[in-house]
Coordinates of C-alpha atoms in Angstrom, one line a residue:
X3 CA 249.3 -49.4 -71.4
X4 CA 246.9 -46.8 -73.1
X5 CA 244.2 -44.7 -71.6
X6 CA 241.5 -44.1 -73.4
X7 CA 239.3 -41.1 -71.9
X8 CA 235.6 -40.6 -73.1
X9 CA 234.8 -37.1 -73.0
X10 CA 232.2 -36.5 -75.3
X11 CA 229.2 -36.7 -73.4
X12 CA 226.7 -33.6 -73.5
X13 CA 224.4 -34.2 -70.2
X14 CA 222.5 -31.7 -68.8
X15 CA 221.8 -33.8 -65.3
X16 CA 223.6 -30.9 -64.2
X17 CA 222.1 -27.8 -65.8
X18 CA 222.1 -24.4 -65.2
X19 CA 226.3 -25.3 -64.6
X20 CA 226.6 -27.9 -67.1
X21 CA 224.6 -27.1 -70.8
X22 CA 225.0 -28.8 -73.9
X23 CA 227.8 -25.7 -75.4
X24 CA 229.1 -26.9 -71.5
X25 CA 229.4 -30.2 -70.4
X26 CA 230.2 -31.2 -67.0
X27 CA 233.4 -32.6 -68.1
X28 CA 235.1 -29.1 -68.4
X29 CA 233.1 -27.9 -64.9
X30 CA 235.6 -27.3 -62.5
X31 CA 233.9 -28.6 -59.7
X32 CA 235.7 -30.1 -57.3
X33 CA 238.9 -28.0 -57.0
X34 CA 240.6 -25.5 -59.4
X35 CA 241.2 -27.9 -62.0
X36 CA 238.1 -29.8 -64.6
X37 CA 237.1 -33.1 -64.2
X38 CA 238.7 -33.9 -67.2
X39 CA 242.1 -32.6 -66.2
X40 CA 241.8 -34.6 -62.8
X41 CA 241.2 -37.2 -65.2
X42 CA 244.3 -37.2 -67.1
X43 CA 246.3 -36.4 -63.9
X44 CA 245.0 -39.4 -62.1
X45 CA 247.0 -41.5 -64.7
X46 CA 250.1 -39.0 -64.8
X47 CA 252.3 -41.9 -63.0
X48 CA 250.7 -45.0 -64.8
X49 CA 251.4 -43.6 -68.1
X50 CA 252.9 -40.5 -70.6
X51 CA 250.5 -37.8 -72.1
X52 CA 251.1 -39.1 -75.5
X53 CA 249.7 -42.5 -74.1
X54 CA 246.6 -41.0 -73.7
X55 CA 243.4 -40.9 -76.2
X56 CA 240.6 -38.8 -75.6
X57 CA 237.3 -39.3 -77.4
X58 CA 235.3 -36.3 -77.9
X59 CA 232.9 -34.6 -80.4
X60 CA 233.7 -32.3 -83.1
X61 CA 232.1 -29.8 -80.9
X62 CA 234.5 -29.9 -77.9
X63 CA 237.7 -30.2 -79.3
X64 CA 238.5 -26.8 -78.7
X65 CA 237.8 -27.1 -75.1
X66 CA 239.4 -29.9 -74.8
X67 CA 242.7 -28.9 -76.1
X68 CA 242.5 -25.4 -73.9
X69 CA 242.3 -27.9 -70.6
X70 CA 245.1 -30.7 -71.6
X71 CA 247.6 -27.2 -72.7
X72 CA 246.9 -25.7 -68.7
X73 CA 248.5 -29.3 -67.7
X74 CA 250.9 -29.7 -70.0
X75 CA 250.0 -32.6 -71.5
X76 CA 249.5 -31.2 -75.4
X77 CA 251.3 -34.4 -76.6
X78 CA 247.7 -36.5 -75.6
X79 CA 245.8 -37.7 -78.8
X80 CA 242.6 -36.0 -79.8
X81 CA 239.8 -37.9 -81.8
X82 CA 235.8 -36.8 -82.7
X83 CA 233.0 -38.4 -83.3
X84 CA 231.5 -37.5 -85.9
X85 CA 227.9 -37.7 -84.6
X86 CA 226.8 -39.3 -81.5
X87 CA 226.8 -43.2 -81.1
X88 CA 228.0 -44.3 -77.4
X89 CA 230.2 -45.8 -76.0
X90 CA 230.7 -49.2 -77.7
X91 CA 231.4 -47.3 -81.4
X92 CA 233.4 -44.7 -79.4
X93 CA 235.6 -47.3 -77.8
X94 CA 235.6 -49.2 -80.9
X95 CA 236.7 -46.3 -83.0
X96 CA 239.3 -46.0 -80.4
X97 CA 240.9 -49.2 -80.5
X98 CA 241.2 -48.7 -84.2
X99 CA 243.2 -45.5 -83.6
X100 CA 245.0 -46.9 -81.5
X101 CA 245.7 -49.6 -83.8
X102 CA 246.5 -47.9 -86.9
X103 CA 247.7 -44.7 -85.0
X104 CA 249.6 -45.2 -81.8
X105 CA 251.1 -48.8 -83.3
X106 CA 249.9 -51.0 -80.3
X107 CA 250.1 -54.3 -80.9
X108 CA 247.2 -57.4 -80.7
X109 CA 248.3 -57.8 -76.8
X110 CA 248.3 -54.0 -75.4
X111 CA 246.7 -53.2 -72.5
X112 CA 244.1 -50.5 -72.9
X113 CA 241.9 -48.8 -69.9
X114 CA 239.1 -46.4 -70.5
X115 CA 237.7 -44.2 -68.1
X116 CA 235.0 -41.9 -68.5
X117 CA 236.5 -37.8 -68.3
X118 CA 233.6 -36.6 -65.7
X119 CA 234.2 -38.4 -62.2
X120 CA 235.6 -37.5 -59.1
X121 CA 238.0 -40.3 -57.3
X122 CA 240.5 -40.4 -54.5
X123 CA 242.8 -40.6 -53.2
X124 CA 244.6 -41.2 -56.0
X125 CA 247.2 -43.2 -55.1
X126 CA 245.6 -46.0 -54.2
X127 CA 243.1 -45.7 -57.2
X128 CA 246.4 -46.0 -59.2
X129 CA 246.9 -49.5 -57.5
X130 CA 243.5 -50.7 -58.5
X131 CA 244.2 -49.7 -62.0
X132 CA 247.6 -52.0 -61.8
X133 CA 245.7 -54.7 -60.7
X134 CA 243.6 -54.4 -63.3
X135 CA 246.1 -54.3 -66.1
X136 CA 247.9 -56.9 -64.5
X137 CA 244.8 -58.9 -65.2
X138 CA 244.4 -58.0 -68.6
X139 CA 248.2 -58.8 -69.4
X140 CA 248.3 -62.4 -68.2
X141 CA 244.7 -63.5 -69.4
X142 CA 241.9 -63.1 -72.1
X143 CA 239.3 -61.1 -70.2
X144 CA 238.2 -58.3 -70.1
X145 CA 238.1 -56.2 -66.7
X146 CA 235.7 -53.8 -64.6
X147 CA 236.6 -52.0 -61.8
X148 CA 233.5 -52.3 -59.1
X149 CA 232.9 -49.4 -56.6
X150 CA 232.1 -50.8 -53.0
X151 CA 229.0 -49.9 -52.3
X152 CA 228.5 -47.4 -49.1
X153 CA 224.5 -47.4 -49.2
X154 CA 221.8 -49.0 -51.1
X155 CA 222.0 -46.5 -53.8
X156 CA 219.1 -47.0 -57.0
X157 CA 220.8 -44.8 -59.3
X158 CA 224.1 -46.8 -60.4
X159 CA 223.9 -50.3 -62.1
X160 CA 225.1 -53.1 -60.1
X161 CA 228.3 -55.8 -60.8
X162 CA 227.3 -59.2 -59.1
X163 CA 230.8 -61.6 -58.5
X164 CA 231.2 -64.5 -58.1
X165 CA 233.9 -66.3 -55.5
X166 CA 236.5 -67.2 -58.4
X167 CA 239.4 -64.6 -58.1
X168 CA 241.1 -64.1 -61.2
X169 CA 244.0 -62.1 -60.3
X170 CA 243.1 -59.3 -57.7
X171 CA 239.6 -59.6 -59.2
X172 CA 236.6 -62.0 -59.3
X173 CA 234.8 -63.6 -62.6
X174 CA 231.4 -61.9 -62.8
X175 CA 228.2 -64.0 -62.3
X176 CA 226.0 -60.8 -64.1
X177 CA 225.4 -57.2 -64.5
X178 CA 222.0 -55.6 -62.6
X179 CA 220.1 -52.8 -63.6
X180 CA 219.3 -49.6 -61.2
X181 CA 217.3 -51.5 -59.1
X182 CA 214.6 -50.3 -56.5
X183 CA 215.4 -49.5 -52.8
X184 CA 214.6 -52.8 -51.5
X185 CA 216.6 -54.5 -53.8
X186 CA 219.5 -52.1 -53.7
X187 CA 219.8 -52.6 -49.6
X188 CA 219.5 -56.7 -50.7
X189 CA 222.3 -56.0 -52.4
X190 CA 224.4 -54.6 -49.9
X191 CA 223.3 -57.1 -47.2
X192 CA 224.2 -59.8 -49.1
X193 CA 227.3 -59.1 -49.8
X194 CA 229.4 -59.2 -53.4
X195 CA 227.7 -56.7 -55.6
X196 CA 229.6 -53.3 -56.8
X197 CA 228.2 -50.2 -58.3
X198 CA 229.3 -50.1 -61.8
X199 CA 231.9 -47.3 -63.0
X200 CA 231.8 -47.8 -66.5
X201 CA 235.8 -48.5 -66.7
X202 CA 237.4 -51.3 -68.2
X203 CA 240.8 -52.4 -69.3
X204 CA 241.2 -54.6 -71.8
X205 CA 244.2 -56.4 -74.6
X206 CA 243.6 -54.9 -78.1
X207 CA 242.9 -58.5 -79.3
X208 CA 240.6 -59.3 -76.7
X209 CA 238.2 -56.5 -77.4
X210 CA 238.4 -56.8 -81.1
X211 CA 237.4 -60.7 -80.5
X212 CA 234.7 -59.3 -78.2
X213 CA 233.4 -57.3 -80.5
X214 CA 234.0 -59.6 -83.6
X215 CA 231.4 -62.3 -81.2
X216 CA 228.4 -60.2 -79.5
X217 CA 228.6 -56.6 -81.3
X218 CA 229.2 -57.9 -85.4
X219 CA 227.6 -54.6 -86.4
X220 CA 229.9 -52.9 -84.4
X221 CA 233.0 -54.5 -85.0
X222 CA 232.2 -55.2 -89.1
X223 CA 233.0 -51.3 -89.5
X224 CA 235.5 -50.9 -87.3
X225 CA 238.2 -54.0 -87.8
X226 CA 238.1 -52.5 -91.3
X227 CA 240.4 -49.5 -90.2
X228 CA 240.6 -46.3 -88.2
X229 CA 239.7 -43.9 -91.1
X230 CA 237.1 -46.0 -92.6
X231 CA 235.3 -46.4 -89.1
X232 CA 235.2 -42.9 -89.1
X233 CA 233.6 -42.4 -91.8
X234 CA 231.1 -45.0 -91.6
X235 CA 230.9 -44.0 -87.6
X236 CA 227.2 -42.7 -88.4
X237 CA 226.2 -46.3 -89.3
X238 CA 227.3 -47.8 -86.1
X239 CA 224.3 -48.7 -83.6
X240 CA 223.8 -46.3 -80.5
X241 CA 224.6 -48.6 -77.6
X242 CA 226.9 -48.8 -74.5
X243 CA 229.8 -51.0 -74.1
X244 CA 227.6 -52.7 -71.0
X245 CA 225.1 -54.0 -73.5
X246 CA 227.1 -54.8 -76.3
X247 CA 229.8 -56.4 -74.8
X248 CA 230.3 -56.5 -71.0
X249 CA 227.0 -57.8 -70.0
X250 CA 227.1 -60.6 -72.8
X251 CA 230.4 -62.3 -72.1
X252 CA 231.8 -64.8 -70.0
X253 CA 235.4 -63.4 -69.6
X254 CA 235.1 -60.5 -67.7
X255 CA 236.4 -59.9 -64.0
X256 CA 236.0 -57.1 -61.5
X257 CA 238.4 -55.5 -59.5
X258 CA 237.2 -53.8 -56.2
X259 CA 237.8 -50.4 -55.7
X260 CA 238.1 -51.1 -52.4
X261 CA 238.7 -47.4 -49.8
X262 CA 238.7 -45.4 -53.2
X263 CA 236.2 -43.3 -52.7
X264 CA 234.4 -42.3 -56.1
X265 CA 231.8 -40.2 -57.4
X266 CA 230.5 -39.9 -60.9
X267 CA 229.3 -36.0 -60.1
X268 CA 225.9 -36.7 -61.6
X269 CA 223.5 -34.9 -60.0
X270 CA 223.6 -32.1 -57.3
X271 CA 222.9 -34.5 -54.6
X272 CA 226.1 -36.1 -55.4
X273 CA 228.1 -32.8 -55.4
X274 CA 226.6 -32.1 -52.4
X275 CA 228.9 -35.0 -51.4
X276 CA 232.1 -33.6 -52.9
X277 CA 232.3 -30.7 -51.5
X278 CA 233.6 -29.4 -48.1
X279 CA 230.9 -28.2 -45.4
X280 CA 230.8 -25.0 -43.9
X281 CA 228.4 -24.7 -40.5
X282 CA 226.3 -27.5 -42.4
X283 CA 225.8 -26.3 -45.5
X284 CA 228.2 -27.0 -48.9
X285 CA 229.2 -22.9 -50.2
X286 CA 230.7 -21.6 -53.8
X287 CA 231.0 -18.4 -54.5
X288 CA 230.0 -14.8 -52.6
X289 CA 227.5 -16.4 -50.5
X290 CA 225.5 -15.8 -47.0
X291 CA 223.9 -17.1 -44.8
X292 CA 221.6 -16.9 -42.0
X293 CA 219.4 -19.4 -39.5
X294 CA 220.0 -21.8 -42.7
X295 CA 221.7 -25.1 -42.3
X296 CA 222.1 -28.5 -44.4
X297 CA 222.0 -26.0 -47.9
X298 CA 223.9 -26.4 -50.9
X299 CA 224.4 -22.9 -52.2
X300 CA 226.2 -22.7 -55.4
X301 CA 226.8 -19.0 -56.5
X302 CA 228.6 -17.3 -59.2
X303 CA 229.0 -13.7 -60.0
X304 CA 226.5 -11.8 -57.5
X305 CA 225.9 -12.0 -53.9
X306 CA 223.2 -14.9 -52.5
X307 CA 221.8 -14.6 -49.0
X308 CA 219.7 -17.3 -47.3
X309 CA 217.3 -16.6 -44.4
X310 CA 215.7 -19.9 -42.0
X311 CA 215.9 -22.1 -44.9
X312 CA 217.2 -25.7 -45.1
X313 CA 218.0 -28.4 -46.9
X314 CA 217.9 -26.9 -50.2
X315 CA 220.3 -26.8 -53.3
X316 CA 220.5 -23.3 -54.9
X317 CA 222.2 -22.8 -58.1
X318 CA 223.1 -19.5 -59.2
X319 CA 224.1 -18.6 -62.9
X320 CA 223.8 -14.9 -64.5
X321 CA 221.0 -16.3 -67.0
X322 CA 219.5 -19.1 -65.0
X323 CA 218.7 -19.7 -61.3
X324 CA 218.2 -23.3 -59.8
X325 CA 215.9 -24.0 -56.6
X326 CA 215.3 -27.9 -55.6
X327 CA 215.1 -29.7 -52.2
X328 CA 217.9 -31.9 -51.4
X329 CA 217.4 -35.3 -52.9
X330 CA 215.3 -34.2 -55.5
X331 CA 217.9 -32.9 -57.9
X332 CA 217.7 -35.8 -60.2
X333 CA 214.5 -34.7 -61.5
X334 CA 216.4 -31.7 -63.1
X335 CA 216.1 -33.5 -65.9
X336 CA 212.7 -32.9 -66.0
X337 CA 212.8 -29.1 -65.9
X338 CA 215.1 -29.9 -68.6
X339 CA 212.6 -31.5 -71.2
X340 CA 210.4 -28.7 -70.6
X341 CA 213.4 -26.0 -71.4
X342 CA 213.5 -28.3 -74.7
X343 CA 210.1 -28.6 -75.4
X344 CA 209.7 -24.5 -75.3
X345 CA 213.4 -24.6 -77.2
X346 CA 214.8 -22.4 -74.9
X347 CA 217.9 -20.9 -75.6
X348 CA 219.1 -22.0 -72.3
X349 CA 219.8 -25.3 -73.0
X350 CA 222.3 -25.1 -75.5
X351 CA 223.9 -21.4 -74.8
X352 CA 225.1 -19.5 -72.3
X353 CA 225.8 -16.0 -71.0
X354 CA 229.6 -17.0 -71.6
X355 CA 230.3 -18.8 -74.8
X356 CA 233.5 -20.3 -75.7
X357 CA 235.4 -20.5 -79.1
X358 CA 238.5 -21.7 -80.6
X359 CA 239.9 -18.3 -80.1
X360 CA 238.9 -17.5 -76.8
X361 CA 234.9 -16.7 -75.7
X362 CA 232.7 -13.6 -75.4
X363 CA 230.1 -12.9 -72.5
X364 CA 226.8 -11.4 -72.6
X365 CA 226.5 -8.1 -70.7
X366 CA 223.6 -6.5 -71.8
X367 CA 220.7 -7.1 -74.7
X368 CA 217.6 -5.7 -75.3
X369 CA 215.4 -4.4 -78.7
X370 CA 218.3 -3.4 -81.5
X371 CA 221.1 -4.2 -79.5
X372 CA 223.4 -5.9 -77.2
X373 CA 226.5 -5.9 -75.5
X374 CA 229.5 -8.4 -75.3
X375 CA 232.9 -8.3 -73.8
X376 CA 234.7 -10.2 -76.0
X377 CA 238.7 -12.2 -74.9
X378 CA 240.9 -13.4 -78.0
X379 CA 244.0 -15.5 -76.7
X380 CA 247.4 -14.3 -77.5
X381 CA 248.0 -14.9 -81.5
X382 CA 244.6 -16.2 -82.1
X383 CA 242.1 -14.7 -84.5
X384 CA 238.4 -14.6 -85.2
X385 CA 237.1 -15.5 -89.5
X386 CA 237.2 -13.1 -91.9
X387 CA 233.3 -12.6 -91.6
X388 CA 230.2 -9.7 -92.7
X389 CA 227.1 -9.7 -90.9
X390 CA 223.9 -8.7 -92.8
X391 CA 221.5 -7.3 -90.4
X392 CA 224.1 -5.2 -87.6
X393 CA 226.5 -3.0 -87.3
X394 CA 229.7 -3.7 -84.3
X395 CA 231.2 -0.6 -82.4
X396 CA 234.8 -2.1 -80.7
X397 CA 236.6 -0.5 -77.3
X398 CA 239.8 -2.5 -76.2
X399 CA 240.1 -2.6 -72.7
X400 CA 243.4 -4.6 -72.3
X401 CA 245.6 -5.4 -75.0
X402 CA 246.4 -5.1 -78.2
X403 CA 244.1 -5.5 -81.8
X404 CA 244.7 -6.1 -85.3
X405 CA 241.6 -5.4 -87.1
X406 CA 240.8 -6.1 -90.8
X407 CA 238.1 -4.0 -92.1
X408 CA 237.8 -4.7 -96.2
X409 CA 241.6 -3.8 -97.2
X410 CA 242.4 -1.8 -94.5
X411 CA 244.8 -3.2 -91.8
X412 CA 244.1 -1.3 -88.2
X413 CA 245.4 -1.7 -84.7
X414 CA 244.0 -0.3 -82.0
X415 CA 245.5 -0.2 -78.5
X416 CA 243.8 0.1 -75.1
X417 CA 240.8 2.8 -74.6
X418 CA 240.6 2.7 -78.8
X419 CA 237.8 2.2 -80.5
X420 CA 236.6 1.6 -83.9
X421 CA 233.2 1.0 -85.7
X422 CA 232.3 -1.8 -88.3
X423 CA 229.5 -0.7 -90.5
X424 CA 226.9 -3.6 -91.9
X425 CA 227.7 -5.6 -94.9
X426 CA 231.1 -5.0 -94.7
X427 CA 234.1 -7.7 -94.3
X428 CA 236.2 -7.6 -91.4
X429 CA 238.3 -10.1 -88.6
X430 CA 240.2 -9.5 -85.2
X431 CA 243.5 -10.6 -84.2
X432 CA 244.9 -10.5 -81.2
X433 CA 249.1 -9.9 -82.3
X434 CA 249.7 -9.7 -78.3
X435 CA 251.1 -11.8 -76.1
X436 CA 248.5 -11.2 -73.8
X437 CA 244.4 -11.8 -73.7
X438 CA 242.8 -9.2 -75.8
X439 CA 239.6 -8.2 -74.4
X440 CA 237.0 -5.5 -75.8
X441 CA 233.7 -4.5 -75.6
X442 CA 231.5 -4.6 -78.3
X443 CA 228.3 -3.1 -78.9
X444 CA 225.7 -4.5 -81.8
X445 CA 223.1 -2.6 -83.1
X446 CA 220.4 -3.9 -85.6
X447 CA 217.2 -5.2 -86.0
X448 CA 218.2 -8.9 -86.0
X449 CA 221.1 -10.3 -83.4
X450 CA 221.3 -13.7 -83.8
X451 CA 224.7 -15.5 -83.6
X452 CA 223.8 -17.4 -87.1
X453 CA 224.2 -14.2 -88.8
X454 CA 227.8 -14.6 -89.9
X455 CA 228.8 -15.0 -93.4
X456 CA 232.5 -16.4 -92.9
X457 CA 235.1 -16.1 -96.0
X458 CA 238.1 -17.2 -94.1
X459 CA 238.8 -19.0 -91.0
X460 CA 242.0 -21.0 -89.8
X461 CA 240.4 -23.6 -87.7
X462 CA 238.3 -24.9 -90.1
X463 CA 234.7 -23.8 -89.6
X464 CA 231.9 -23.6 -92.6
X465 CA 232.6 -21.5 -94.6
X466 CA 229.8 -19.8 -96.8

């Protein structure tokens, strides 16, 4: 079996923690690890990490490759997508790759699984997997894993089965969209009816055939070949595996879920439900509290105090702070078209940005200048670069720095400094084996982050 992992989704359900530079993916929400590590280690006993394909954007790769080297599974397969399309072109694209790339044959089990869920315990989620490719090896369909519903939720899409088991699953009679409360406790009264996970395991030849039936426009690029569906992934159509494929065909079975508990972590609400209680309310961070109960209080790097309030979610970031009453955090998204329609920087930055060679965080900023501590991971480098419009004064605070400055080689050592004037090439290195962290301070009449002219850069940026 293969595991194909989708992580190149950009959702802001859960902004200020999850932005577009940020995806909840790479959050480390529920525990000290990302959801997409927990991911990957949910699967470490079904299969090796060079079984395992993740689909992200071009975007994320860097992050991506940071969380799979913490867990030591480096040996995992990496591919982009070029632009956004999905996921029936992303799993597609996938199976190609996993065609041409991996060698799997016409009957190999693959199972996708989305990078951004929370699920346990594991071990019997591993069973239900099993099952599921169990199903997929002795038979033609395609399977879906169906959560067991625990209330008459409106926000998931429902699986309808029928009696026939196929395996340890049962043929589906049809899909259902989110439906509306009365329907939704309908649902659960009657008995037969999963929320729908978005997983699936299916035989390479079954989802080619699949495709080749109820998704031609899909499938006529990619049967041609992994390389030429990526670069004709543009001209696939934007639509999910559900409606393309899934809620079209008549070979497909669902296995229940059973006692797994999941949780797709998409809104606050549902973190609410992740997370351990403390005297009522759910608490991250340096937080207090007084006369308050049923809260969610999500800090990060300052103090939050509560007095007599309850049952709200507070989300605390250094740029951004979040205020909404419990079971009304869906309509986040609604703060966040406003955010876009003002094209607010918030939505697609951060006060800590991350980058190939490490990140930099804001500290300060204000007319003709601002203030970054900057971290470069052991033998990474930034681009050979100039900047038109401001001038960089460097201190290391830890670590050691190799800096460039025309033809000059430099390195400067802890409590060090040096100056870069305008206009005038120059890169960092970090020679160390340990993070090198500075503080830089830019002055100039214009700040922006696009003004970088790059001449040189080893992981394959623009270059001007």
């Amino acid at each position: 079996m293969k595991l194909i992992i989708l992580a190149g989704g950009s959702g802001t359900r859960l902004f200020p923690l999850s932005r577009s530079c940020y995806p909840k993916q790479f959050l480390k929400i529920a525990g000290q690890k990302s959801l997409l590590q927990q991911t990957v280690e949910r699967f470490a006993r079904l299969v090796k990490a060079e079984d395992i394909l993740i689909v992200t954007n071009k975007d994320y790769i860097f992050h991506v490759q940071a969380d799979l080297a913490e867990i030591g599974a480096e040996a995992a397969h990496i591919i982009t997508e070029p632009v956004a399309r999905n996921t029936a072109p992303a799993i597609a694209l996938a199976v190609a790759y996993c065609k041409d790339k991996m060698e799997c044959e016409a009957n190999e089990c693959l199972f996708v699984s989305p990078a951004d869920h929370v699920i346990n315990p594991v071990e019997d989620f591993q069973k239900v997997v099993e099952a599921a490719e169990a199903i997929c090896k002795n038979s033609d369909n395609i399977v879906t894993l169906g959560v067991n519903p625990t209330k008459p939720e409106t926000g998931y899409g429902y699986i309808h089965a029928e009696a026939e088991m196929v395996g340890e699953g049962f043929k589906v009679e049809s899909f259902k969209e989110k439906p509306d409360l009365a329907t939704a406790e309908q649902y659960l009264a009657q008995g037969g009816y999963y929320w729908n996970a978005g997983m699936f395991a299916f035989s390479v030849q079954t989802m080619e055939k699949a495709l080749k039936n109820l998704a031609s426009d899909v499938y006529d690029i990619s049967s041609l070949g992994y390389e030429h569906a990526l670069d004709r992934f543009e001209d696939m159509p934007n639509i999910s595996i559900d409606y393309a494929v899934a809620e079209k065909t008549k070979n497909i079975v669902v296995v229940p879920m059973g006692t797994v508990n999941w949780n797709d972590v998409g809104s606050f609400d549902a973190i609410d439900e992740v997370l351990q209680t403390e005297n009522g309310n759910v608490i991250s961070g340096d937080v207090i509290t007084t006369d308050s109960k049923n809260n969610m209080i999500l800090g990060s790097n300052r103090l939050v105090s509560t007095i007599g309030v309850d049952n709200l979610i507070v989300v605390d970031t250094p740029d951004v702070l979040l205020i909404s009453g419990k079971g009304k955090s869906q309509d986040v998204k609604k703060v966040v078209e406003k955010l876009k329609a003002q094209k607010r920087k918030e939505i697609s930055e951060n006060v800590t940005m991350y980058r190939p060679w490490g990140s930099y965080t804001i500290l300060a900023e204000g007319d003709g200048f601002k203030v970054k501590k900057i971290t470069v991971n052991p033998g990474a480098k930034l681009s050979l670069q100039m900047h038109y419009h401001r001038s960089e004064h460097w201190t290391v605070i830890s670590g050691t720095g190799k800096l460039t400055l025309d033809d000059k080689v430099v390195i400067f050592k802890e409590n060090e400094s040096t100056y870069i004037p305008i206009a005038v090439k120059h890169r960092l290195q970090n020679p160390g084996s340990i993070p090198l962290s500075i503080i830089e301070v830019q002055n100039g009449r214009y700040l922006g982050e696009d003004d970088i002219v790059r001449f040189d850069d080893v992981y394959g940026r623009s270059i001007d």
